[in-house]
Coordinates of C-alpha atoms in Angstrom, one line a residue:
Chain A
X1 CA -22.3 -25.1 -2.2
X2 CA -24.5 -27.2 -4.4
X3 CA -25.9 -24.1 -6.1
X4 CA -22.4 -22.6 -6.5
X5 CA -21.1 -25.7 -8.1
X6 CA -24.0 -26.0 -10.5
X7 CA -23.6 -22.4 -11.6
X8 CA -19.9 -22.9 -12.1
X9 CA -20.5 -26.0 -14.3
X10 CA -23.0 -24.3 -16.5
X11 CA -20.9 -21.1 -16.9
X12 CA -17.8 -23.3 -17.7
X13 CA -19.7 -25.2 -20.4
X14 CA -20.8 -21.9 -22.0
X15 CA -17.2 -20.6 -21.8
X16 CA -15.9 -23.9 -23.4
X17 CA -18.4 -23.7 -26.2
X18 CA -17.3 -20.2 -26.9
X19 CA -13.8 -21.4 -27.3
X20 CA -14.8 -24.3 -29.6
X21 CA -16.6 -21.8 -31.8
X22 CA -13.6 -19.5 -31.8
X23 CA -11.6 -22.5 -33.2
X24 CA -9.3 -22.6 -30.1
X25 CA -7.4 -25.8 -29.1
X26 CA -7.8 -27.8 -25.9
X27 CA -5.8 -25.2 -23.9
X28 CA -8.2 -22.5 -25.1
X29 CA -11.2 -24.5 -24.2
X30 CA -10.0 -25.2 -20.7
X31 CA -8.8 -21.6 -20.1
X32 CA -12.1 -20.1 -21.2
X33 CA -14.1 -22.7 -19.3
X34 CA -12.2 -21.9 -16.1
X35 CA -12.2 -18.1 -16.5
X36 CA -15.9 -18.0 -17.3
X37 CA -16.8 -20.4 -14.5
X38 CA -14.7 -18.9 -11.8
X39 CA -13.9 -15.3 -12.9
X40 CA -17.0 -13.7 -11.4
X41 CA -16.5 -15.3 -8.0
X42 CA -12.9 -14.3 -7.9
X43 CA -13.7 -10.6 -8.7
X44 CA -16.5 -10.7 -6.0
X45 CA -14.0 -12.0 -3.4
X46 CA -11.3 -9.4 -4.2
X47 CA -14.0 -6.6 -4.1
X48 CA -15.4 -7.7 -0.7
X49 CA -11.9 -8.5 0.8
X50 CA -12.4 -12.3 1.1
X51 CA -8.8 -13.3 0.7
X52 CA -7.8 -15.7 -0.8
X53 CA -10.8 -16.0 -3.1
X54 CA -13.0 -19.1 -2.4
X55 CA -12.1 -20.6 -5.8
X56 CA -8.5 -21.0 -4.5
X57 CA -9.4 -22.2 -1.0
X58 CA -11.7 -25.0 -2.0
X59 CA -10.4 -27.2 -4.8
X60 CA -13.8 -28.5 -5.8
X61 CA -14.7 -25.2 -7.6
X62 CA -11.7 -25.5 -9.9
X63 CA -12.3 -29.2 -10.3
X64 CA -15.8 -28.6 -11.4
X65 CA -14.7 -26.0 -14.0
X66 CA -11.9 -28.2 -15.4
X67 CA -14.2 -31.3 -15.7
X68 CA -16.9 -29.2 -17.3
X69 CA -14.3 -27.8 -19.7
X70 CA -12.9 -31.2 -20.6
X71 CA -16.4 -32.6 -21.2
X72 CA -17.1 -29.7 -23.5
X73 CA -13.9 -30.4 -25.4
X74 CA -14.8 -34.0 -25.9
X75 CA -18.6 -33.8 -26.3
X76 CA -19.1 -30.4 -27.9
X77 CA -21.2 -31.6 -30.9
X78 CA -23.8 -33.0 -28.5
X79 CA -23.7 -29.8 -26.4
X80 CA -24.1 -27.6 -29.4
X81 CA -27.3 -29.4 -30.4
X82 CA -28.5 -28.7 -26.8
X83 CA -27.8 -25.0 -27.1
X84 CA -31.4 -24.0 -26.3
X85 CA -30.9 -25.7 -23.0
X86 CA -27.5 -24.0 -22.5
X87 CA -29.2 -20.6 -22.7
X88 CA -31.6 -21.7 -20.0
X89 CA -28.8 -23.0 -17.8
X90 CA -26.8 -19.9 -18.5
X91 CA -29.6 -17.7 -17.2
X92 CA -29.8 -19.9 -14.1
X93 CA -26.0 -19.4 -13.6
X94 CA -26.4 -15.7 -13.9
X95 CA -29.4 -15.6 -11.5
X96 CA -27.8 -17.8 -8.8
X97 CA -24.4 -16.2 -8.9
X98 CA -25.8 -12.7 -8.8
X99 CA -28.1 -13.5 -5.8
X100 CA -25.4 -15.4 -3.9
X101 CA -22.8 -12.7 -4.6
X102 CA -25.1 -10.0 -3.3
X103 CA -25.7 -12.0 -0.1
X104 CA -22.0 -12.6 0.5
X105 CA -21.3 -8.9 0.0
X106 CA -23.9 -7.9 2.6
X107 CA -22.5 -10.6 5.0
X108 CA -19.1 -8.9 4.6
X109 CA -20.5 -5.6 5.7
X110 CA -20.7 -3.7 2.4
X111 CA -23.1 -0.8 2.0
X112 CA -26.2 -1.2 -0.1
X113 CA -25.0 0.2 -3.4
X114 CA -21.6 -1.6 -3.4
X115 CA -23.3 -4.8 -2.4
X116 CA -25.5 -4.6 -5.5
X117 CA -22.5 -3.9 -7.7
X118 CA -20.7 -6.9 -6.3
X119 CA -23.7 -9.1 -7.0
X120 CA -23.8 -8.0 -10.6
X121 CA -20.0 -8.4 -11.0
X122 CA -20.3 -12.0 -9.5
X123 CA -22.9 -12.8 -12.2
X124 CA -21.4 -11.2 -15.3
X125 CA -17.6 -10.9 -14.4
X126 CA -16.7 -14.3 -15.8
X127 CA -18.3 -13.6 -19.1
X128 CA -16.6 -10.2 -19.4
X129 CA -13.2 -11.8 -18.8
X130 CA -14.0 -14.5 -21.4
X131 CA -14.9 -12.0 -24.1
X132 CA -11.9 -9.7 -23.3
X133 CA -9.5 -12.7 -23.6
X134 CA -10.7 -13.6 -27.1
X135 CA -10.6 -9.9 -28.0
X136 CA -14.3 -9.1 -28.5
X137 CA -16.5 -6.5 -26.9
X138 CA -18.2 -8.1 -23.8
X139 CA -21.7 -9.3 -24.4
X140 CA -22.8 -7.1 -21.5
X141 CA -21.8 -4.0 -23.5
X142 CA -23.5 -5.1 -26.7
X143 CA -26.9 -3.6 -27.6
X144 CA -28.5 -6.8 -28.7
X145 CA -28.2 -8.5 -25.3
X146 CA -29.9 -7.8 -22.0
X147 CA -27.6 -9.1 -19.2
X148 CA -26.9 -6.3 -16.7
X149 CA -30.4 -5.0 -16.1
X150 CA -31.9 -8.4 -15.0
X151 CA -28.8 -8.9 -12.9
X152 CA -29.1 -5.4 -11.3
X153 CA -32.7 -6.1 -10.5
X154 CA -31.9 -9.4 -8.9
X155 CA -29.0 -8.0 -6.9
X156 CA -31.1 -5.1 -5.7
X157 CA -33.9 -7.4 -4.5
X158 CA -31.4 -9.6 -2.7
X159 CA -29.7 -6.7 -0.9
X160 CA -32.9 -4.9 -0.1
X161 CA -34.5 -8.1 1.1
X162 CA -31.6 -8.9 3.4
X163 CA -31.3 -5.3 4.7
X164 CA -35.0 -4.6 5.3
X165 CA -36.5 -7.9 6.0
X166 CA -33.5 -9.9 7.0
X167 CA -34.7 -13.1 5.4
X168 CA -32.0 -14.9 3.4
X169 CA -33.9 -17.7 1.9
X170 CA -36.9 -15.7 0.4
X171 CA -34.5 -12.9 -0.7
X172 CA -32.3 -15.3 -2.7
X173 CA -35.2 -17.1 -4.2
X174 CA -37.0 -13.9 -5.2
X175 CA -33.7 -12.3 -6.5
X176 CA -32.6 -15.3 -8.6
X177 CA -36.1 -15.8 -10.0
X178 CA -36.5 -12.2 -11.2
X179 CA -33.0 -12.3 -12.9
X180 CA -33.6 -15.7 -14.5
X181 CA -37.1 -15.0 -15.8
X182 CA -36.2 -11.5 -17.1
X183 CA -33.1 -12.8 -18.8
X184 CA -35.0 -15.6 -20.5
X185 CA -37.8 -13.3 -21.6
X186 CA -35.1 -11.0 -23.0
X187 CA -33.6 -13.8 -25.1
X188 CA -36.9 -15.2 -26.3
X189 CA -38.5 -11.8 -27.1
X190 CA -35.4 -9.9 -28.2
X191 CA -35.7 -7.2 -25.5
X192 CA -32.9 -4.6 -25.4
X193 CA -32.0 -1.6 -23.3
X194 CA -32.7 2.1 -24.0
X195 CA -30.1 4.0 -26.0
X196 CA -28.9 7.6 -25.6
X197 CA -31.0 10.2 -27.5
X198 CA -29.2 11.0 -30.8
X199 CA -28.8 14.6 -31.5
X200 CA -30.0 16.4 -34.7
X201 CA -33.7 15.6 -34.0
X202 CA -35.4 19.0 -34.0
X203 CA -35.8 20.6 -30.6
Chain B
X1 CA 15.2 -13.8 -4.9
X2 CA 18.0 -14.2 -7.5
X3 CA 15.8 -16.5 -9.6
X4 CA 12.8 -14.2 -9.3
X5 CA 14.8 -11.2 -10.4
X6 CA 16.3 -13.1 -13.4
X7 CA 12.9 -14.2 -14.5
X8 CA 11.5 -10.7 -14.2
X9 CA 14.3 -9.2 -16.2
X10 CA 13.9 -11.7 -19.0
X11 CA 10.1 -11.4 -19.1
X12 CA 10.4 -7.6 -19.1
X13 CA 12.8 -7.6 -22.0
X14 CA 10.4 -9.8 -24.0
X15 CA 7.5 -7.4 -23.1
X16 CA 9.6 -4.4 -24.2
X17 CA 10.5 -6.0 -27.5
X18 CA 6.8 -6.6 -28.1
X19 CA 6.1 -2.9 -27.6
X20 CA 9.0 -1.9 -29.9
X21 CA 7.5 -4.1 -32.6
X22 CA 4.0 -2.7 -32.1
X23 CA 5.6 0.7 -32.8
X24 CA 4.8 2.1 -29.3
X25 CA 6.7 5.0 -27.7
X26 CA 8.9 5.0 -24.6
X27 CA 5.8 4.9 -22.3
X28 CA 4.5 1.8 -24.2
X29 CA 7.8 0.0 -23.9
X30 CA 8.1 0.7 -20.1
X31 CA 4.4 -0.2 -19.5
X32 CA 4.6 -3.5 -21.4
X33 CA 8.0 -4.4 -19.8
X34 CA 6.6 -3.8 -16.3
X35 CA 3.3 -5.6 -16.9
X36 CA 4.9 -8.6 -18.5
X37 CA 7.6 -8.8 -15.9
X38 CA 5.4 -8.3 -12.8
X39 CA 1.9 -9.2 -13.9
X40 CA 2.1 -13.0 -13.3
X41 CA 3.5 -12.5 -9.8
X42 CA 0.9 -9.9 -8.8
X43 CA -2.0 -12.2 -10.0
X44 CA -0.4 -15.1 -8.0
X45 CA -0.3 -13.0 -4.8
X46 CA -3.9 -11.8 -5.2
X47 CA -5.0 -15.4 -5.7
X48 CA -3.2 -16.8 -2.7
X49 CA -4.1 -13.9 -0.5
X50 CA -0.5 -12.5 -0.1
X51 CA -1.4 -8.8 0.4
X52 CA 0.1 -6.5 -0.7
X53 CA 1.7 -8.4 -3.7
X54 CA 5.5 -8.9 -3.4
X55 CA 6.1 -6.6 -6.4
X56 CA 4.8 -3.7 -4.3
X57 CA 6.5 -4.6 -1.0
X58 CA 10.1 -5.0 -2.3
X59 CA 11.2 -2.2 -4.7
X60 CA 13.9 -4.3 -6.4
X61 CA 11.3 -6.2 -8.5
X62 CA 9.9 -3.1 -10.0
X63 CA 13.4 -1.6 -10.4
X64 CA 14.5 -4.7 -12.3
X65 CA 11.5 -4.4 -14.7
X66 CA 12.0 -0.7 -15.3
X67 CA 15.8 -1.0 -15.9
X68 CA 15.2 -4.0 -18.3
X69 CA 12.5 -2.0 -20.1
X70 CA 14.7 1.1 -20.4
X71 CA 17.6 -1.0 -21.7
X72 CA 15.2 -2.6 -24.3
X73 CA 14.1 0.9 -25.4
X74 CA 17.7 2.0 -25.9
X75 CA 19.3 -1.2 -27.2
X76 CA 16.5 -2.9 -29.0
X77 CA 18.3 -3.4 -32.3
X78 CA 21.0 -5.5 -30.5
X79 CA 18.3 -7.4 -28.6
X80 CA 16.3 -8.2 -31.7
X81 CA 19.4 -9.8 -33.3
X82 CA 19.6 -11.9 -30.2
X83 CA 16.0 -13.1 -30.4
X84 CA 17.0 -16.7 -30.5
X85 CA 18.5 -16.2 -27.1
X86 CA 15.4 -14.3 -25.9
X87 CA 13.2 -17.3 -26.7
X88 CA 15.5 -19.4 -24.5
X89 CA 15.5 -16.9 -21.7
X90 CA 11.7 -16.5 -22.0
X91 CA 11.3 -20.3 -21.6
X92 CA 13.5 -20.1 -18.5
X93 CA 11.3 -17.2 -17.1
X94 CA 8.2 -19.4 -17.7
X95 CA 9.7 -22.4 -16.0
X96 CA 11.1 -20.6 -13.0
X97 CA 8.0 -18.5 -12.3
X98 CA 5.7 -21.4 -12.7
X99 CA 7.7 -23.6 -10.3
X100 CA 8.2 -20.8 -7.8
X101 CA 4.5 -19.8 -8.0
X102 CA 3.3 -23.3 -7.3
X103 CA 5.6 -23.6 -4.3
X104 CA 4.4 -20.3 -2.9
X105 CA 0.8 -21.4 -3.3
X106 CA 1.4 -24.6 -1.4
X107 CA 3.2 -22.6 1.3
X108 CA 0.0 -20.5 1.7
X109 CA -2.1 -23.6 2.3
X110 CA -3.8 -23.9 -1.1
X111 CA -5.2 -27.3 -2.1
X112 CA -3.5 -29.3 -4.9
X113 CA -5.6 -28.2 -7.9
X114 CA -5.7 -24.5 -7.1
X115 CA -1.9 -24.5 -6.3
X116 CA -1.3 -25.9 -9.8
X117 CA -3.5 -23.2 -11.4
X118 CA -1.6 -20.5 -9.4
X119 CA 1.7 -21.8 -10.7
X120 CA 0.5 -21.6 -14.3
X121 CA -1.0 -18.1 -13.8
X122 CA 2.3 -16.9 -12.3
X123 CA 4.1 -18.2 -15.4
X124 CA 1.7 -17.0 -18.1
X125 CA -0.2 -14.1 -16.5
X126 CA 2.2 -11.4 -17.4
X127 CA 2.1 -12.4 -21.1
X128 CA -1.7 -12.5 -21.1
X129 CA -1.9 -9.0 -19.7
X130 CA 0.7 -7.8 -22.2
X131 CA -1.3 -9.2 -25.2
X132 CA -4.7 -7.9 -23.8
X133 CA -3.3 -4.4 -23.5
X134 CA -2.1 -4.2 -27.1
X135 CA -5.5 -5.7 -28.2
X136 CA -4.4 -9.1 -29.5
X137 CA -5.5 -12.6 -28.5
X138 CA -3.1 -13.9 -25.9
X139 CA -0.3 -16.3 -27.1
X140 CA -1.6 -18.8 -24.7
X141 CA -4.9 -19.1 -26.6
X142 CA -3.3 -19.3 -30.0
X143 CA -3.1 -22.6 -31.7
X144 CA 0.5 -22.3 -33.0
X145 CA 2.0 -21.8 -29.6
X146 CA 2.4 -24.3 -26.7
X147 CA 2.7 -22.4 -23.4
X148 CA 0.1 -23.7 -21.0
X149 CA 0.7 -27.4 -21.3
X150 CA 4.4 -27.3 -20.4
X151 CA 3.5 -24.8 -17.6
X152 CA 0.8 -27.1 -16.3
X153 CA 3.1 -30.1 -16.3
X154 CA 5.8 -28.1 -14.4
X155 CA 3.3 -26.8 -11.8
X156 CA 1.9 -30.3 -11.3
X157 CA 5.3 -31.7 -10.7
X158 CA 6.1 -29.0 -8.2
X159 CA 2.9 -29.4 -6.2
X160 CA 2.9 -33.2 -6.2
X161 CA 6.6 -33.1 -5.3
X162 CA 6.0 -30.8 -2.3
X163 CA 2.9 -32.6 -1.2
X164 CA 4.0 -36.2 -1.5
X165 CA 7.8 -36.0 -1.0
X166 CA 8.1 -32.7 0.8
X167 CA 11.4 -31.9 -0.9
X168 CA 11.4 -28.2 -2.1
X169 CA 14.8 -28.2 -4.0
X170 CA 14.4 -31.3 -6.1
X171 CA 10.7 -30.4 -6.8
X172 CA 11.5 -27.0 -8.1
X173 CA 14.4 -28.2 -10.2
X174 CA 12.4 -31.0 -11.8
X175 CA 9.4 -28.8 -12.3
X176 CA 11.3 -25.9 -14.0
X177 CA 13.3 -28.3 -16.1
X178 CA 10.3 -30.1 -17.5
X179 CA 8.6 -26.8 -18.4
X180 CA 11.7 -25.3 -19.9
X181 CA 12.7 -28.3 -22.0
X182 CA 9.1 -28.9 -23.2
X183 CA 8.6 -25.3 -24.1
X184 CA 11.8 -25.1 -26.1
X185 CA 11.1 -28.3 -27.9
X186 CA 7.7 -27.0 -28.8
X187 CA 9.2 -23.8 -30.3
X188 CA 12.0 -25.7 -32.2
X189 CA 9.8 -28.5 -33.5
X190 CA 6.5 -26.6 -33.9
X191 CA 4.5 -28.8 -31.5
X192 CA 0.9 -27.8 -30.9
X193 CA -2.0 -28.9 -28.7
X194 CA -5.0 -31.1 -29.8
X195 CA -8.0 -29.4 -31.2
X196 CA -11.7 -30.3 -30.7
X197 CA -13.1 -32.9 -33.1
X198 CA -14.8 -31.1 -36.0
X199 CA -18.3 -32.3 -36.9
X200 CA -19.3 -33.6 -40.3
X201 CA -16.5 -36.2 -40.4
X202 CA -18.4 -39.5 -40.9
X203 CA -19.0 -41.6 -37.8
Chain C
X1 CA -12.9 12.9 0.3
X2 CA -14.2 16.0 -1.5
X3 CA -11.2 15.8 -3.9
X4 CA -11.7 12.1 -4.5
X5 CA -15.4 12.5 -5.2
X6 CA -14.8 15.3 -7.7
X7 CA -12.1 13.3 -9.5
X8 CA -14.5 10.3 -9.7
X9 CA -17.3 12.4 -11.1
X10 CA -15.1 13.9 -13.8
X11 CA -13.6 10.5 -14.8
X12 CA -17.1 8.9 -14.8
X13 CA -18.4 11.6 -17.2
X14 CA -15.5 11.1 -19.5
X15 CA -16.1 7.3 -19.4
X16 CA -19.8 7.8 -20.1
X17 CA -19.1 10.1 -23.1
X18 CA -16.8 7.4 -24.5
X19 CA -19.6 4.9 -24.3
X20 CA -22.1 7.3 -26.0
X21 CA -19.6 7.8 -28.8
X22 CA -19.1 4.1 -29.1
X23 CA -22.9 3.9 -29.7
X24 CA -23.5 1.8 -26.5
X25 CA -26.8 1.6 -24.7
X26 CA -27.6 2.7 -21.1
X27 CA -25.9 -0.3 -19.6
X28 CA -22.7 0.5 -21.5
X29 CA -22.8 4.1 -20.4
X30 CA -23.2 3.2 -16.8
X31 CA -20.6 0.4 -16.9
X32 CA -18.0 2.5 -18.6
X33 CA -18.7 5.5 -16.3
X34 CA -18.3 3.3 -13.2
X35 CA -15.2 1.5 -14.5
X36 CA -13.5 4.7 -15.5
X37 CA -14.4 6.5 -12.3
X38 CA -13.6 3.7 -9.8
X39 CA -11.1 1.4 -11.6
X40 CA -7.9 3.2 -10.8
X41 CA -8.8 3.4 -7.1
X42 CA -9.7 -0.3 -6.9
X43 CA -6.4 -1.3 -8.5
X44 CA -4.5 1.1 -6.1
X45 CA -6.2 -0.6 -3.1
X46 CA -5.5 -4.1 -4.3
X47 CA -1.8 -3.2 -4.9
X48 CA -1.3 -1.6 -1.5
X49 CA -3.3 -4.3 0.3
X50 CA -6.2 -2.1 1.4
X51 CA -8.9 -4.7 1.5
X52 CA -11.7 -4.3 0.6
X53 CA -11.1 -1.4 -1.8
X54 CA -12.4 2.0 -0.6
X55 CA -14.9 2.1 -3.5
X56 CA -16.7 -0.9 -1.9
X57 CA -16.5 0.2 1.7
X58 CA -18.0 3.7 1.2
X59 CA -21.1 3.8 -0.9
X60 CA -20.7 7.4 -1.8
X61 CA -18.0 6.7 -4.4
X62 CA -20.1 4.3 -6.4
X63 CA -23.1 6.6 -6.0
X64 CA -21.1 9.5 -7.5
X65 CA -20.0 7.4 -10.4
X66 CA -23.6 6.1 -11.1
X67 CA -25.1 9.6 -10.9
X68 CA -22.5 11.0 -13.1
X69 CA -23.0 8.2 -15.6
X70 CA -26.8 8.6 -15.6
X71 CA -26.4 12.4 -16.1
X72 CA -24.1 11.7 -19.0
X73 CA -26.7 9.3 -20.5
X74 CA -29.5 11.9 -20.3
X75 CA -27.5 15.1 -21.0
X76 CA -24.8 14.0 -23.3
X77 CA -25.5 16.5 -26.1
X78 CA -24.8 19.4 -23.7
X79 CA -21.7 17.6 -22.3
X80 CA -20.3 17.1 -25.7
X81 CA -20.5 20.8 -26.5
X82 CA -18.5 21.3 -23.3
X83 CA -15.7 18.9 -24.3
X84 CA -13.0 21.5 -24.0
X85 CA -14.0 21.8 -20.3
X86 CA -14.1 18.0 -20.0
X87 CA -10.4 17.8 -21.0
X88 CA -9.5 20.2 -18.3
X89 CA -11.5 18.3 -15.7
X90 CA -10.0 15.1 -16.9
X91 CA -6.5 16.5 -16.4
X92 CA -7.6 17.5 -12.9
X93 CA -8.9 14.0 -12.2
X94 CA -5.6 12.5 -13.4
X95 CA -3.5 14.9 -11.3
X96 CA -5.6 14.5 -8.1
X97 CA -5.9 10.7 -8.3
X98 CA -2.2 10.3 -9.0
X99 CA -1.1 12.5 -6.1
X100 CA -3.6 11.0 -3.7
X101 CA -2.8 7.5 -4.8
X102 CA 0.9 8.0 -4.2
X103 CA 0.3 9.4 -0.7
X104 CA -1.9 6.5 0.2
X105 CA 0.8 4.1 -1.0
X106 CA 3.4 5.7 1.1
X107 CA 1.0 5.7 4.1
X108 CA 0.7 1.9 3.6
X109 CA 4.5 1.5 3.9
X110 CA 5.4 0.9 0.2
X111 CA 8.9 1.6 -1.0
X112 CA 9.6 4.6 -3.1
X113 CA 9.5 3.1 -6.6
X114 CA 6.3 0.9 -6.0
X115 CA 4.6 3.9 -4.4
X116 CA 5.2 5.9 -7.6
X117 CA 3.8 3.1 -9.7
X118 CA 0.7 2.9 -7.5
X119 CA 0.2 6.7 -8.0
X120 CA 0.4 6.3 -11.7
X121 CA -2.0 3.3 -11.7
X122 CA -4.5 5.2 -9.6
X123 CA -4.5 8.0 -12.1
X124 CA -4.6 6.0 -15.4
X125 CA -6.0 2.6 -14.4
X126 CA -9.7 3.5 -14.9
X127 CA -9.0 4.7 -18.4
X128 CA -7.0 1.5 -19.3
X129 CA -9.9 -0.7 -18.1
X130 CA -12.4 1.5 -20.1
X131 CA -10.4 1.1 -23.3
X132 CA -9.8 -2.6 -22.8
X133 CA -13.5 -3.2 -22.4
X134 CA -14.5 -1.5 -25.6
X135 CA -11.6 -3.4 -27.3
X136 CA -9.3 -0.5 -28.2
X137 CA -5.6 0.0 -27.4
X138 CA -5.5 2.1 -24.2
X139 CA -4.9 5.9 -24.7
X140 CA -1.8 5.5 -22.4
X141 CA -0.2 3.3 -25.0
X142 CA -1.0 5.5 -28.0
X143 CA 1.7 7.7 -29.4
X144 CA -0.5 10.8 -29.9
X145 CA -1.3 11.1 -26.2
X146 CA 0.9 12.0 -23.2
X147 CA -0.7 10.6 -20.1
X148 CA 1.9 8.5 -18.3
X149 CA 4.8 10.9 -18.2
X150 CA 2.9 13.7 -16.5
X151 CA 1.5 11.2 -14.1
X152 CA 4.9 9.7 -13.3
X153 CA 6.3 13.2 -12.7
X154 CA 3.5 14.0 -10.3
X155 CA 3.7 10.7 -8.5
X156 CA 7.5 11.1 -8.1
X157 CA 7.1 14.6 -6.7
X158 CA 4.4 13.3 -4.2
X159 CA 6.5 10.4 -3.0
X160 CA 9.8 12.2 -2.8
X161 CA 8.1 15.1 -1.0
X162 CA 6.5 12.8 1.6
X163 CA 9.7 10.8 2.1
X164 CA 12.3 13.6 2.2
X165 CA 10.3 16.6 3.5
X166 CA 7.4 14.8 5.2
X167 CA 5.0 17.6 4.2
X168 CA 1.7 16.1 2.9
X169 CA -0.1 19.3 1.9
X170 CA 2.6 21.0 -0.2
X171 CA 3.6 17.6 -1.7
X172 CA 0.1 16.9 -3.0
X173 CA -0.4 20.4 -4.3
X174 CA 3.0 20.4 -6.1
X175 CA 2.5 16.9 -7.5
X176 CA -1.1 17.5 -8.7
X177 CA -0.1 20.9 -10.2
X178 CA 2.8 19.5 -12.3
X179 CA 0.6 16.6 -13.6
X180 CA -2.3 18.9 -14.5
X181 CA -0.2 21.6 -16.2
X182 CA 2.0 19.1 -18.1
X183 CA -1.1 17.1 -19.3
X184 CA -2.9 20.3 -20.4
X185 CA 0.1 21.6 -22.3
X186 CA 0.5 18.2 -23.9
X187 CA -3.1 18.4 -25.2
X188 CA -2.9 22.0 -26.3
X189 CA 0.5 21.8 -27.9
X190 CA 0.4 18.2 -29.2
X191 CA 3.4 17.0 -27.2
X192 CA 4.3 13.3 -27.5
X193 CA 6.9 10.9 -26.0
X194 CA 10.2 9.8 -27.6
X195 CA 10.1 6.7 -29.8
X196 CA 12.6 3.9 -30.1
X197 CA 15.4 4.5 -32.6
X198 CA 14.4 2.8 -35.9
X199 CA 17.0 0.6 -37.4
X200 CA 18.3 1.1 -41.1
X201 CA 19.4 4.7 -40.4
X202 CA 23.1 4.6 -41.3
X203 CA 25.4 4.2 -38.3

């Protein structure tokens, strides 16, 4: 619960800052904060059949997103100066949500491969919805960002750890750590993913 | 039921007119009419765990959307001349759907804050899907339109009314009235929502 | 099962090729392949209340989409030369998914009209998600493509066949055949759908 709430707050702040930069008004800031903070968890719950989604059962999740969004609206100049820290928090949000999502998927009886996908969706789904709403190609699809591969690695570690070793704690810690470190190194070192071979290079 | 059907018809007409203006063909008109008329209710039902969504259980909802979409395709010149009326009907659709959605959410046991969000989503969700499909930023996120604040006010009144006073009829009437009047005043007087403070204005 | 898997593979390849053409990296190719291959079935299951969606219960569906996406990433030059065949496979995917989706909707007790809609969504939903993600208007809404009408015809035949005659096999074969042949003729002969009457043409 504490981990979930922290991840929601961090993701909501990053969604709110995106809205401020896109010159949206207070509605836009709150909508993007909520969608970014809760979207991944809602998709996760629809995909594993947990109905209604946790974000609608427990009011604290939504409260956390709305408070974080309101704070971003009011305090955004200070938050923008802290953007280096936001990237770090954002990576933590990605890592925690991905690991927790994969664990919840295994708990609900999903097979290995679908559980990994659910973990990745939990981690990146809110950001995809945010970008779709403001009409830009999601970060996850852009070449200059490495999101999905660190998340896939973390989700795989969580699912394999749970399935093979049956140790929740160590699996979550290992999974989240790998995602977080890999994501931060990708930001700091400019790592990107491989592209398809282009044709017209002699055979 | 009668209220739901009226709201669906009005929203479907507004979706169909959007498609006509975007120069889409008959498929586009029917798709946007259906998505705009039923989208908010489907999201509402997924979020409260009412499965399958009402729009798929009772064929009359879809029939209403398709008939309204077909009428829009055939009669759109007359409907466009009546656009002033459409704005009024659209505000009624927003108010009715939002109030009814909030009531349904409370009936399904949601907490206060999530129930308010479900009401707002029921009211504005169809329009968000419509705008996303034709690749434009949703009206709800644009600065020159005031949708979400009237809807939030109405949903809050409905949920608080039900929770504190436990009176369905008066709560729905008060909630829908506030949303409708506020939305219409916003259109006629050009009201907008507050924006984030811009930096570089002396402190 | 065999039919479903074949349709998923074909749709995943077409999604992967779309990503290659949009100059995305390996993540983009896998994401679009998975979304295009599985999206329609996931929407179908959410709409009929089959929870969790089949794509998350049975790992083979996701495996098929990921393998097809990886093959597209590695072998896309050969696949692009075979694009004529891809169009044919794509039409088969549309026809099979639409017919199978309509049958599943009737099995879950949906009324006639909603069951037809679910069939169409099963057939075209993955493509809509793919196009929305890469920020372009979905093919189904574009005037130069005829997707939804062949799918609607097939879904109607499947639902009416099941409801009136109660014969699954012949209904599916007739439904899928009509969709596939109509879609292929539309591609080869450039058929399009009717547009709204434009105003300013003397009355």
